[in-house]
């Protein structure tokens, strides 16, 4: 008998990768981009200026980092929200899955497109 | 038409019945804020690709009081995510042995949280080093 292969390991890996990345550096990122730099604490006011951010994503390492953070956070969240909706009694499993993972996929493509448009 | 009225256990608010389920929900619910933060960053990235004026608009938006409130809440949920992620890690990772002895759950959680503290400090210092 040929068993249908589950696609779960792919989504679970992305969920796990995003989860560990968020757990390790998430708090620092939120503090820097959301609180410290916009409100002038600890960092130079131009830390996130247009030219500095452009230079950051022109570097291939910065590009990779930015892409990893945005895409993996989205896939991590999509997996949990998909299960959360089931827990709250939304049983349209396929639809929920398509909407959650679909949103993460669209976000990933948009991030990749923006990074490629910025170029090097 | 059947007159049977089988008992169906109500499932409304099932997760409030037990503190274990409440913790489960709190942990899973952090994902909503992780997604929201990723969307904010994604907008910034798209604005960056559209030029200086567009990106400055995004930067100004970050300075609004509502975005500060939003980011404070996001920061709290991220810290909770870090704590809960490593709290359940002893259950989600394969059983690990060192020197023939099983690594204790507390050791795994403690090591994970310590690694997160070091990683966060490293990010804070590296960013400071890039733009002193």
GROMACS .gro file of C-alpha atoms in nm:
model
  252
    1UNK     CA    1   0.000   0.000   0.000
    2UNK     CA    2   0.129   0.339  -0.092
    3UNK     CA    3   0.083   0.591   0.184
    4UNK     CA    4   0.022   0.953   0.098
    5UNK     CA    5   0.309   1.157   0.228
    6UNK     CA    6   0.216   1.423   0.480
    7UNK     CA    7   0.322   1.779   0.406
    8UNK     CA    8   0.321   1.852   0.780
    9UNK     CA    9   0.703   1.824   0.830
   10UNK     CA   10   0.762   2.116   0.592
   11UNK     CA   11   0.524   2.345   0.775
   12UNK     CA   12   0.644   2.223   1.112
   13UNK     CA   13   1.008   2.292   1.022
   14UNK     CA   14   0.921   2.647   0.916
   15UNK     CA   15   0.716   2.688   1.233
   16UNK     CA   16   1.006   2.563   1.446
   17UNK     CA   17   1.266   2.776   1.268
   18UNK     CA   18   1.053   3.089   1.308
   19UNK     CA   19   0.978   3.001   1.669
   20UNK     CA   20   1.341   2.960   1.767
   21UNK     CA   21   1.448   3.274   1.580
   22UNK     CA   22   1.171   3.474   1.751
   23UNK     CA   23   1.259   3.325   2.090
   24UNK     CA   24   1.630   3.401   2.056
   25UNK     CA   25   1.635   3.753   1.912
   26UNK     CA   26   1.269   3.861   1.884
   27UNK     CA   27   1.257   4.073   2.202
   28UNK     CA   28   1.573   4.262   2.101
   29UNK     CA   29   1.440   4.329   1.749
   30UNK     CA   30   1.105   4.460   1.876
   31UNK     CA   31   1.281   4.681   2.130
   32UNK     CA   32   1.516   4.827   1.867
   33UNK     CA   33   1.278   4.878   1.572
   34UNK     CA   34   0.960   4.953   1.765
   35UNK     CA   35   1.065   5.138   2.079
   36UNK     CA   36   1.430   5.244   2.111
   37UNK     CA   37   1.505   5.389   1.766
   38UNK     CA   38   1.167   5.560   1.696
   39UNK     CA   39   1.168   5.722   2.041
   40UNK     CA   40   1.538   5.806   2.058
   41UNK     CA   41   1.648   5.579   2.341
   42UNK     CA   42   2.004   5.445   2.358
   43UNK     CA   43   2.057   5.446   1.981
   44UNK     CA   44   2.162   5.720   1.742
   45UNK     CA   45   1.854   5.884   1.580
   46UNK     CA   46   1.972   5.787   1.230
   47UNK     CA   47   2.016   5.416   1.318
   48UNK     CA   48   1.717   5.325   1.100
   49UNK     CA   49   1.749   5.608   0.849
   50UNK     CA   50   1.677   5.544   0.481
   51UNK     CA   51   2.045   5.537   0.382
   52UNK     CA   52   2.144   5.311   0.673
   53UNK     CA   53   1.863   5.064   0.611
   54UNK     CA   54   1.937   5.067   0.238
   55UNK     CA   55   2.303   4.991   0.310
   56UNK     CA   56   2.194   4.712   0.545
   57UNK     CA   57   1.985   4.530   0.285
   58UNK     CA   58   2.238   4.599   0.007
   59UNK     CA   59   2.469   4.367   0.199
   60UNK     CA   60   2.382   4.004   0.118
   61UNK     CA   61   2.400   3.908   0.487
   62UNK     CA   62   2.159   4.188   0.578
   63UNK     CA   63   1.934   4.079   0.294
   64UNK     CA   64   1.933   3.720   0.414
   65UNK     CA   65   1.872   3.825   0.775
   66UNK     CA   66   1.581   4.054   0.683
   67UNK     CA   67   1.425   3.788   0.463
   68UNK     CA   68   1.465   3.518   0.731
   69UNK     CA   69   1.309   3.731   1.003
   70UNK     CA   70   1.005   3.841   0.800
   71UNK     CA   71   0.938   3.509   0.627
   72UNK     CA   72   1.003   3.275   0.921
   73UNK     CA   73   0.803   3.489   1.165
   74UNK     CA   74   0.512   3.475   0.919
   75UNK     CA   75   0.533   3.095   0.873
   76UNK     CA   76   0.569   3.044   1.247
   77UNK     CA   77   0.259   3.253   1.318
   78UNK     CA   78   0.061   3.099   1.031
   79UNK     CA   79   0.110   2.749   1.171
   80UNK     CA   80   0.002   2.846   1.522
   81UNK     CA   81  -0.295   3.057   1.409
   82UNK     CA   82  -0.412   2.771   1.187
   83UNK     CA   83  -0.421   2.538   1.489
   84UNK     CA   84  -0.560   2.811   1.717
   85UNK     CA   85  -0.860   2.856   1.487
   86UNK     CA   86  -0.927   2.483   1.505
   87UNK     CA   87  -0.913   2.506   1.887
   88UNK     CA   88  -1.177   2.779   1.875
   89UNK     CA   89  -1.409   2.555   1.678
   90UNK     CA   90  -1.339   2.666   1.321
   91UNK     CA   91  -1.346   2.331   1.150
   92UNK     CA   92  -1.307   2.432   0.786
   93UNK     CA   93  -0.961   2.273   0.802
   94UNK     CA   94  -0.861   2.307   0.437
   95UNK     CA   95  -0.986   2.664   0.404
   96UNK     CA   96  -0.811   2.774   0.724
   97UNK     CA   97  -0.492   2.604   0.613
   98UNK     CA   98  -0.502   2.768   0.270
   99UNK     CA   99  -0.572   3.112   0.422
  100UNK     CA  100  -0.301   3.087   0.692
  101UNK     CA  101  -0.022   2.931   0.489
  102UNK     CA  102  -0.137   3.128   0.184
  103UNK     CA  103  -0.091   3.458   0.372
  104UNK     CA  104   0.254   3.350   0.487
  105UNK     CA  105   0.340   3.255   0.129
  106UNK     CA  106   0.221   3.590  -0.008
  107UNK     CA  107   0.422   3.771   0.262
  108UNK     CA  108   0.731   3.568   0.174
  109UNK     CA  109   0.697   3.649  -0.195
  110UNK     CA  110   0.643   4.021  -0.124
  111UNK     CA  111   0.952   4.028   0.101
  112UNK     CA  112   1.163   3.851  -0.160
  113UNK     CA  113   1.034   4.083  -0.433
  114UNK     CA  114   1.108   4.397  -0.230
  115UNK     CA  115   1.459   4.275  -0.146
  116UNK     CA  116   1.529   4.188  -0.509
  117UNK     CA  117   1.387   4.523  -0.624
  118UNK     CA  118   1.625   4.702  -0.387
  119UNK     CA  119   1.906   4.496  -0.541
  120UNK     CA  120   2.267   4.541  -0.437
  121UNK     CA  121  -3.728   1.303   1.281
  122UNK     CA  122  -3.559   1.139   1.570
  123UNK     CA  123  -3.645   1.218   1.926
  124UNK     CA  124  -3.300   1.121   2.049
  125UNK     CA  125  -3.128   1.400   2.229
  126UNK     CA  126  -2.780   1.263   2.295
  127UNK     CA  127  -2.573   1.453   2.547
  128UNK     CA  128  -2.304   1.653   2.379
  129UNK     CA  129  -2.051   1.793   2.617
  130UNK     CA  130  -2.039   2.168   2.562
  131UNK     CA  131  -1.703   2.288   2.437
  132UNK     CA  132  -1.758   2.659   2.489
  133UNK     CA  133  -1.463   2.821   2.662
  134UNK     CA  134  -1.303   2.479   2.709
  135UNK     CA  135  -0.961   2.633   2.747
  136UNK     CA  136  -1.066   2.830   3.055
  137UNK     CA  137  -1.142   2.512   3.250
  138UNK     CA  138  -0.784   2.432   3.338
  139UNK     CA  139  -0.479   2.656   3.402
  140UNK     CA  140  -0.280   2.420   3.177
  141UNK     CA  141  -0.511   2.503   2.885
  142UNK     CA  142  -0.498   2.874   2.969
  143UNK     CA  143  -0.118   2.861   2.948
  144UNK     CA  144  -0.146   2.670   2.620
  145UNK     CA  145  -0.375   2.940   2.478
  146UNK     CA  146  -0.153   3.224   2.603
  147UNK     CA  147   0.148   3.057   2.442
  148UNK     CA  148  -0.025   2.994   2.108
  149UNK     CA  149  -0.183   3.340   2.106
  150UNK     CA  150   0.159   3.509   2.098
  151UNK     CA  151   0.160   3.405   1.730
  152UNK     CA  152  -0.095   3.678   1.652
  153UNK     CA  153   0.155   3.940   1.772
  154UNK     CA  154   0.448   3.771   1.598
  155UNK     CA  155   0.245   3.793   1.275
  156UNK     CA  156   0.152   4.158   1.340
  157UNK     CA  157   0.516   4.250   1.400
  158UNK     CA  158   0.626   4.066   1.085
  159UNK     CA  159   0.365   4.262   0.887
  160UNK     CA  160   0.498   4.593   1.027
  161UNK     CA  161   0.851   4.493   0.920
  162UNK     CA  162   0.724   4.378   0.581
  163UNK     CA  163   0.559   4.719   0.528
  164UNK     CA  164   0.888   4.885   0.618
  165UNK     CA  165   1.070   4.666   0.368
  166UNK     CA  166   0.820   4.745   0.090
  167UNK     CA  167   0.841   5.118   0.174
  168UNK     CA  168   1.221   5.093   0.166
  169UNK     CA  169   1.205   4.954  -0.187
  170UNK     CA  170   0.980   5.246  -0.290
  171UNK     CA  171   1.230   5.518  -0.206
  172UNK     CA  172   1.325   5.767   0.064
  173UNK     CA  173   0.993   5.955   0.095
  174UNK     CA  174   0.795   5.634   0.129
  175UNK     CA  175   1.035   5.491   0.387
  176UNK     CA  176   1.036   5.815   0.592
  177UNK     CA  177   0.656   5.792   0.602
  178UNK     CA  178   0.688   5.448   0.759
  179UNK     CA  179   0.946   5.578   1.009
  180UNK     CA  180   0.713   5.864   1.107
  181UNK     CA  181   0.430   5.617   1.152
  182UNK     CA  182   0.644   5.421   1.400
  183UNK     CA  183   0.667   5.736   1.613
  184UNK     CA  184   0.291   5.762   1.671
  185UNK     CA  185   0.167   5.686   2.025
  186UNK     CA  186  -0.048   5.396   1.903
  187UNK     CA  187   0.252   5.227   1.748
  188UNK     CA  188   0.443   5.270   2.074
  189UNK     CA  189   0.156   5.104   2.264
  190UNK     CA  190   0.147   4.832   1.998
  191UNK     CA  191   0.521   4.767   2.021
  192UNK     CA  192   0.519   4.760   2.402
  193UNK     CA  193   0.248   4.490   2.386
  194UNK     CA  194   0.442   4.307   2.114
  195UNK     CA  195   0.760   4.322   2.324
  196UNK     CA  196   0.576   4.173   2.623
  197UNK     CA  197   0.434   3.889   2.411
  198UNK     CA  198   0.776   3.823   2.254
  199UNK     CA  199   0.932   3.792   2.598
  200UNK     CA  200   0.650   3.556   2.693
  201UNK     CA  201   0.712   3.366   2.370
  202UNK     CA  202   1.080   3.326   2.458
  203UNK     CA  203   0.995   3.198   2.805
  204UNK     CA  204   0.719   2.961   2.688
  205UNK     CA  205   0.917   2.836   2.387
  206UNK     CA  206   1.201   2.713   2.607
  207UNK     CA  207   0.960   2.596   2.879
  208UNK     CA  208   0.804   2.343   2.642
  209UNK     CA  209   1.131   2.263   2.466
  210UNK     CA  210   1.203   1.962   2.692
  211UNK     CA  211   0.880   1.814   2.551
  212UNK     CA  212   0.921   1.917   2.188
  213UNK     CA  213   1.282   1.813   2.132
  214UNK     CA  214   1.412   1.455   2.118
  215UNK     CA  215   1.533   1.316   2.451
  216UNK     CA  216   1.898   1.410   2.491
  217UNK     CA  217   2.167   1.220   2.677
  218UNK     CA  218   2.499   1.357   2.794
  219UNK     CA  219   2.749   1.111   2.940
  220UNK     CA  220   2.480   0.841   2.962
  221UNK     CA  221   2.251   1.061   3.168
  222UNK     CA  222   1.930   1.215   3.045
  223UNK     CA  223   1.948   1.594   3.028
  224UNK     CA  224   1.695   1.727   3.280
  225UNK     CA  225   1.403   1.945   3.157
  226UNK     CA  226   1.513   2.230   3.381
  227UNK     CA  227   1.861   2.227   3.225
  228UNK     CA  228   1.718   2.247   2.872
  229UNK     CA  229   1.484   2.536   2.963
  230UNK     CA  230   1.755   2.719   3.154
  231UNK     CA  231   2.011   2.680   2.875
  232UNK     CA  232   1.758   2.800   2.617
  233UNK     CA  233   1.662   3.110   2.811
  234UNK     CA  234   2.028   3.188   2.883
  235UNK     CA  235   2.103   3.152   2.509
  236UNK     CA  236   1.816   3.392   2.431
  237UNK     CA  237   1.944   3.650   2.680
  238UNK     CA  238   2.294   3.629   2.527
  239UNK     CA  239   2.156   3.648   2.171
  240UNK     CA  240   1.937   3.949   2.254
  241UNK     CA  241   2.226   4.132   2.421
  242UNK     CA  242   2.446   4.051   2.120
  243UNK     CA  243   2.187   4.200   1.880
  244UNK     CA  244   2.151   4.512   2.095
  245UNK     CA  245   2.531   4.560   2.107
  246UNK     CA  246   2.590   4.481   1.738
  247UNK     CA  247   2.329   4.736   1.628
  248UNK     CA  248   2.483   4.993   1.864
  249UNK     CA  249   2.825   4.911   1.715
  250UNK     CA  250   2.699   4.963   1.359
  251UNK     CA  251   2.572   5.314   1.436
  252UNK     CA  252   2.740   5.447   1.751
   0.00000   0.00000   0.00000
